[in-house]
Coordinates of N, CA, C and O in Angstrom, one line a residue:
S1 N 48.3 65.7 23.1 CA 48.1 66.6 24.2 C 46.7 66.7 24.2 O 46.1 66.8 22.9
W2 N 46.2 67.7 25.0 CA 44.7 67.7 25.0 C 44.6 69.1 23.9 O 43.6 69.2 23.0
Q3 N 45.7 69.7 23.7 CA 45.4 71.4 22.7 C 45.4 70.3 21.3 O 44.8 70.8 20.2
E4 N 46.5 69.8 21.2 CA 46.6 68.9 19.5 C 45.2 68.0 19.5 O 44.8 68.5 18.1
M5 N 44.8 67.7 20.5 CA 43.0 66.7 19.9 C 42.1 67.8 19.8 O 41.4 67.6 19.3
Q6 N 42.1 69.2 20.6 CA 41.4 70.1 20.2 C 41.3 70.5 18.6 O 40.1 70.4 18.0
Q7 N 42.3 71.2 18.4 CA 43.0 70.9 16.8 C 42.4 70.1 16.0 O 41.6 70.6 15.2
L8 N 42.8 68.9 16.4 CA 42.2 67.8 15.5 C 40.6 67.7 15.4 O 39.8 67.4 14.4
L9 N 39.7 68.5 16.5 CA 38.1 68.1 16.4 C 37.8 69.0 15.6 O 36.6 69.0 15.2
E10 N 38.6 70.4 15.8 CA 38.1 71.9 14.9 C 38.7 71.4 13.5 O 37.6 71.5 12.6
M11 N 39.5 70.7 12.9 CA 39.8 70.1 11.8 C 38.9 69.2 11.2 O 38.3 69.4 9.6
F12 N 38.4 68.0 12.1 CA 37.7 67.5 10.9 C 36.4 67.0 11.8 O 36.4 65.9 12.7
P13 N 35.4 67.8 12.2 CA 34.4 67.5 13.2 C 33.8 66.5 13.1 O 32.5 65.9 13.5
E14 N 33.4 66.1 11.5 CA 32.6 65.1 11.0 C 33.3 63.7 10.9 O 32.5 62.7 11.1
K15 N 34.8 63.9 11.4 CA 35.4 62.5 11.0 C 36.0 62.2 13.0 O 36.4 60.7 12.9
I16 N 35.5 63.0 13.5 CA 36.2 62.9 15.4 C 35.2 62.9 16.1 O 34.8 64.4 16.0
S17 N 35.0 62.8 17.0 CA 33.4 63.5 18.2 C 34.4 62.7 19.7 O 35.2 61.6 19.5
F18 N 33.7 63.5 20.6 CA 34.0 63.6 22.0 C 32.8 63.6 22.9 O 32.1 64.1 22.8
E19 N 32.5 62.3 23.3 CA 31.5 62.2 24.3 C 31.5 61.8 25.4 O 33.1 61.3 26.0
L20 N 31.4 62.9 26.7 CA 31.6 62.9 27.7 C 30.3 61.9 28.7 O 29.3 62.4 28.1
A21 N 30.6 61.8 29.9 CA 29.5 61.1 30.7 C 29.8 61.6 32.3 O 30.8 62.3 32.5
E22 N 28.0 62.6 32.6 CA 28.5 63.4 33.6 C 27.5 62.7 34.8 O 26.7 61.5 34.5
I23 N 27.9 63.0 36.1 CA 27.2 62.4 37.0 C 27.2 63.7 38.1 O 28.4 64.4 38.3
I24 N 25.6 64.5 38.2 CA 25.6 65.4 39.0 C 26.5 66.3 38.4 O 27.5 67.0 39.2
G25 N 26.5 66.7 37.2 CA 27.0 67.8 36.6 C 28.9 67.9 36.3 O 29.5 68.9 36.3
C26 N 29.4 66.9 36.9 CA 30.7 66.1 36.8 C 31.5 65.4 36.2 O 30.1 63.9 35.8
I27 N 31.9 66.0 34.8 CA 32.3 64.9 34.1 C 33.3 63.5 34.7 O 34.1 63.7 35.5
E28 N 32.6 62.8 34.8 CA 33.4 61.2 35.1 C 33.9 60.6 33.9 O 34.6 58.9 34.7
G29 N 33.8 60.5 33.1 CA 34.6 59.6 31.9 C 34.2 60.1 30.6 O 33.2 60.8 30.0
G30 N 34.7 59.6 29.5 CA 34.8 59.9 28.5 C 35.4 59.2 26.9 O 36.5 58.4 27.7
I31 N 35.2 58.6 25.8 CA 35.7 58.5 24.7 C 35.8 59.7 23.3 O 35.1 60.1 23.2
I32 N 36.8 59.4 23.0 CA 37.3 60.0 21.8 C 36.8 59.0 20.6 O 37.6 58.0 20.4
W33 N 36.1 59.3 19.8 CA 35.6 58.5 18.9 C 36.2 58.9 17.5 O 36.3 60.3 16.7
F34 N 36.6 58.0 16.5 CA 36.9 58.6 14.8 C 36.0 57.5 13.9 O 35.8 56.2 14.3
H35 N 35.5 58.4 13.0 CA 34.6 57.9 12.3 C 34.8 57.9 10.6 O 35.5 58.7 10.0
F36 N 34.8 56.6 10.4 CA 35.3 56.0 9.0 C 33.9 55.4 8.6 O 33.0 55.2 8.7
P37 N 34.3 55.8 6.9 CA 32.9 55.1 6.2 C 32.2 53.9 6.8 O 31.2 53.4 6.9
A38 N 33.2 52.5 6.9 CA 32.7 51.6 7.0 C 33.2 51.1 9.0 O 32.7 49.9 9.3
A39 N 33.3 52.3 9.9 CA 33.5 51.7 11.3 C 33.4 53.3 11.8 O 34.3 53.8 11.5
T40 N 33.1 52.7 13.5 CA 33.5 54.2 14.1 C 34.5 53.2 15.5 O 34.3 52.3 15.8
V41 N 35.5 53.7 15.7 CA 36.8 53.5 16.1 C 37.1 54.4 17.7 O 37.2 55.5 17.4
A42 N 36.7 53.5 18.8 CA 37.1 54.1 20.1 C 38.7 54.3 20.3 O 39.6 53.8 20.0
Q43 N 39.3 55.5 20.3 CA 40.6 56.1 20.4 C 41.3 56.2 21.6 O 42.3 55.6 22.0
Y44 N 40.4 56.8 22.5 CA 41.0 57.1 23.3 C 39.6 57.2 24.6 O 38.8 57.5 24.4
L45 N 39.9 56.1 25.6 CA 38.8 56.3 26.8 C 39.5 56.5 28.2 O 40.6 56.3 28.5
A46 N 39.0 56.8 28.6 CA 39.4 57.4 29.9 C 37.8 57.7 31.0 O 36.5 58.1 30.8
T47 N 38.2 57.4 32.5 CA 37.3 57.2 33.8 C 37.6 57.9 34.7 O 39.1 57.4 35.1
T48 N 37.1 58.3 35.8 CA 37.4 58.6 37.1 C 37.1 57.0 37.9 O 36.2 56.3 37.3
E49 N 37.4 57.0 38.9 CA 37.0 55.9 40.0 C 35.1 55.9 40.3 O 34.8 54.7 40.1
K50 N 34.8 57.2 40.3 CA 33.3 57.1 40.7 C 32.6 56.7 38.8 O 31.7 56.3 38.6
G51 N 33.1 57.4 38.1 CA 32.8 56.7 36.7 C 32.7 56.1 36.5 O 31.9 54.7 35.8
Q52 N 33.7 54.7 36.8 CA 34.3 53.4 36.9 C 32.8 52.4 37.6 O 32.4 51.6 37.1
N53 N 32.7 53.1 38.9 CA 31.6 52.6 39.7 C 30.6 52.3 39.0 O 29.5 51.4 39.5
A54 N 30.4 53.6 38.1 CA 28.6 53.7 37.8 C 28.5 53.4 36.4 O 27.9 53.6 35.5
S55 N 30.1 52.7 36.0 CA 30.2 52.3 34.7 C 29.4 53.1 33.3 O 28.6 52.5 32.4
V56 N 30.3 54.4 33.5 CA 29.5 55.5 32.4 C 30.6 54.9 31.3 O 29.7 55.0 30.0
L57 N 31.5 54.1 31.0 CA 32.3 53.8 29.7 C 30.9 53.0 29.0 O 31.0 52.7 28.1
S58 N 30.8 52.1 29.8 CA 29.6 51.2 29.0 C 28.8 51.1 28.5 O 28.2 51.2 27.5
A59 N 28.4 52.6 29.5 CA 26.9 53.6 28.7 C 27.5 54.0 27.5 O 26.5 54.0 26.5
L60 N 28.4 54.8 27.1 CA 28.9 55.6 26.2 C 28.9 54.6 25.2 O 28.6 54.6 23.9
I61 N 29.5 53.2 25.4 CA 30.0 51.9 24.6 C 28.4 51.7 23.8 O 28.2 51.5 22.8
D62 N 27.8 51.3 24.9 CA 26.6 50.8 24.4 C 25.6 51.6 23.3 O 25.0 51.6 22.6
Q63 N 25.8 53.3 23.7 CA 24.9 54.0 22.8 C 25.6 54.0 21.8 O 25.2 54.0 20.4
A64 N 27.0 53.8 21.3 CA 28.0 53.7 20.2 C 27.5 52.6 19.5 O 27.3 53.0 18.0
H65 N 27.2 51.6 20.3 CA 26.9 50.4 19.1 C 25.8 50.3 19.1 O 25.4 50.1 17.9
A66 N 24.6 50.7 19.5 CA 23.4 51.1 18.8 C 23.6 52.2 17.9 O 22.9 51.8 16.6
K67 N 24.4 53.4 17.7 CA 24.2 54.1 16.2 C 25.2 53.5 15.2 O 24.6 53.2 14.0
A68 N 26.2 52.6 15.7 CA 26.8 51.7 14.8 C 25.7 50.7 14.4 O 25.7 50.8 12.9
M69 N 24.9 50.2 14.9 CA 24.5 49.4 14.0 C 22.8 50.0 13.1 O 22.8 49.2 12.5
E70 N 22.4 50.8 13.1 CA 21.5 51.9 12.9 C 22.4 52.2 11.6 O 21.6 51.7 10.5
K71 N 23.2 52.6 11.3 CA 24.2 52.8 10.0 C 25.0 51.0 9.4 O 25.2 51.5 8.7
R72 N 24.9 50.2 10.2 CA 25.3 49.2 9.5 C 26.8 49.3 9.4 O 27.2 48.7 8.6
I73 N 27.8 49.7 10.6 CA 28.7 49.6 10.2 C 29.5 48.9 11.3 O 28.7 48.8 12.5
W74 N 30.7 48.7 11.4 CA 31.6 48.3 12.4 C 31.7 49.2 13.6 O 31.7 50.4 13.5
L75 N 31.9 48.8 14.9 CA 32.3 49.4 16.2 C 33.4 48.6 16.6 O 33.6 47.4 16.9
S76 N 34.5 49.8 16.6 CA 35.9 48.9 17.4 C 36.1 49.8 18.6 O 36.0 50.5 18.6
L77 N 36.7 49.1 19.6 CA 36.9 49.4 20.5 C 38.3 49.4 20.6 O 39.1 49.8 22.0
G78 N 39.2 49.4 19.3 CA 40.8 49.5 19.5 C 41.3 48.3 20.0 O 41.0 47.5 20.3
T79 N 42.5 48.5 19.9 CA 43.7 47.8 20.5 C 43.8 47.8 21.9 O 43.2 48.2 22.7
S80 N 44.3 46.4 22.6 CA 44.1 46.3 23.6 C 45.6 45.6 24.5 O 46.0 44.7 25.2
S81 N 46.6 46.3 23.5 CA 47.7 45.9 23.5 C 48.7 47.1 24.5 O 48.4 48.0 24.1
K82 N 50.0 46.8 24.8 CA 50.4 47.5 26.0 C 51.5 48.1 25.1 O 52.0 47.5 23.4
K83 N 53.0 49.2 25.2 CA 53.6 49.8 24.1 C 54.8 48.5 23.8 O 54.8 48.6 22.5
D84 N 55.3 47.5 24.6 CA 56.1 46.4 24.5 C 55.3 45.4 23.9 O 56.0 44.4 23.3
G85 N 54.1 45.4 23.5 CA 53.1 44.8 22.2 C 52.3 43.3 23.0 O 52.1 42.7 22.4
T86 N 52.7 43.4 24.4 CA 51.8 42.3 25.1 C 50.3 42.6 25.4 O 50.2 44.1 25.4
I87 N 49.8 41.8 25.7 CA 48.3 42.4 26.0 C 48.1 42.8 27.5 O 48.6 42.2 28.1
N88 N 47.3 43.8 27.1 CA 47.0 44.2 28.6 C 45.7 43.6 28.8 O 44.3 43.8 28.5
A89 N 45.8 43.0 30.0 CA 44.7 42.0 30.3 C 43.2 42.3 30.9 O 42.2 41.9 30.0
D90 N 43.6 43.5 31.6 CA 42.4 44.0 32.3 C 41.6 45.1 30.8 O 40.3 44.5 30.9
L91 N 42.4 45.7 30.1 CA 41.3 46.1 29.4 C 41.2 45.3 28.1 O 39.9 45.6 27.7
H92 N 41.6 44.2 27.6 CA 41.1 43.0 27.1 C 39.5 42.1 27.9 O 38.6 42.3 27.0
R93 N 39.8 42.3 28.9 CA 38.5 41.8 29.6 C 37.4 42.7 29.5 O 36.3 42.2 29.0
F94 N 37.9 44.1 29.8 CA 36.6 44.6 29.9 C 36.3 44.9 28.2 O 34.9 44.8 28.1
K95 N 37.1 44.8 27.5 CA 36.2 45.0 25.9 C 35.5 43.7 25.5 O 34.7 43.9 24.7
S96 N 36.0 42.4 26.3 CA 35.1 41.3 26.2 C 34.2 41.4 26.3 O 33.1 40.8 25.7
M97 N 33.8 41.9 27.3 CA 32.8 42.0 27.8 C 31.4 42.8 27.1 O 30.2 42.1 27.1
F98 N 31.7 43.2 26.0 CA 30.9 44.1 24.9 C 30.7 42.7 23.9 O 29.8 43.2 23.0
G99 N 31.5 42.0 24.1 CA 31.2 40.6 23.2 C 32.0 40.5 21.5 O 31.7 39.5 21.2
G100 N 33.1 41.4 21.7 CA 34.1 41.1 20.7 C 35.1 40.4 21.5 O 35.0 39.4 22.5
G101 N 36.1 39.9 20.2 CA 37.2 39.4 20.4 C 38.5 39.8 20.5 O 38.5 40.9 20.2
A102 N 39.4 39.0 20.1 CA 41.1 40.0 20.0 C 41.3 38.7 18.7 O 41.5 37.5 18.2
V103 N 42.3 39.6 18.1 CA 43.2 38.8 17.3 C 44.8 39.2 17.5 O 44.9 40.6 17.8
V104 N 45.5 38.4 17.6 CA 47.3 38.7 17.8 C 47.5 38.5 17.1 O 47.6 37.2 16.1
H105 N 48.5 39.8 16.7 CA 49.5 39.5 14.8 C 50.4 39.8 15.1 O 50.7 40.8 16.2
S106 N 52.2 39.6 14.9 CA 53.1 39.7 14.8 C 53.3 40.9 13.9 O 52.9 40.8 13.0
I107 N 54.7 42.0 13.9 CA 54.5 42.9 13.2 C 56.2 42.5 12.9 O 56.9 42.6 14.1
Y108 N 56.8 42.2 11.6 CA 58.2 42.3 11.0 C 58.4 43.5 10.6 O 57.7 44.2 9.6
Q109 N 59.7 43.4 10.7 CA 60.5 45.1 10.1 C 61.7 44.3 9.2 O 62.7 43.7 9.9
M110 N 61.4 44.4 8.0 CA 62.9 44.0 6.9 C 63.2 45.6 6.4 O 62.8 46.1 6.2
H111 N 64.7 45.1 6.7 CA 65.5 46.5 5.8 C 65.8 46.2 4.4 O 66.7 45.3 4.8
L112 N 65.4 46.7 3.4 CA 65.9 46.1 2.1 C 67.1 46.9 1.6 O 67.5 48.2 2.0

């Protein structure tokens, strides 16, 4: 929930950041980033239709990429899978536009 995310932001301000994109004073998109020593990871991305048309997420990702390059760390845009484990093709296509790729792996559970 938003309340839980605000609490996490307050508890770990150096590990979590929230970036917004505004158009004429209106929030049209944003990304919540989790920061680790070797990588910055996009955890949640959201945009409005107006923000999508203006490519606000692309601008935020480009800024994060530049910061990651300066720090010489990885930039991860996270997973592109649905809850059932299948690939979210639209999300994967969007992320691929930034030059990244994908790895598909199976997860097995064993009861011992």
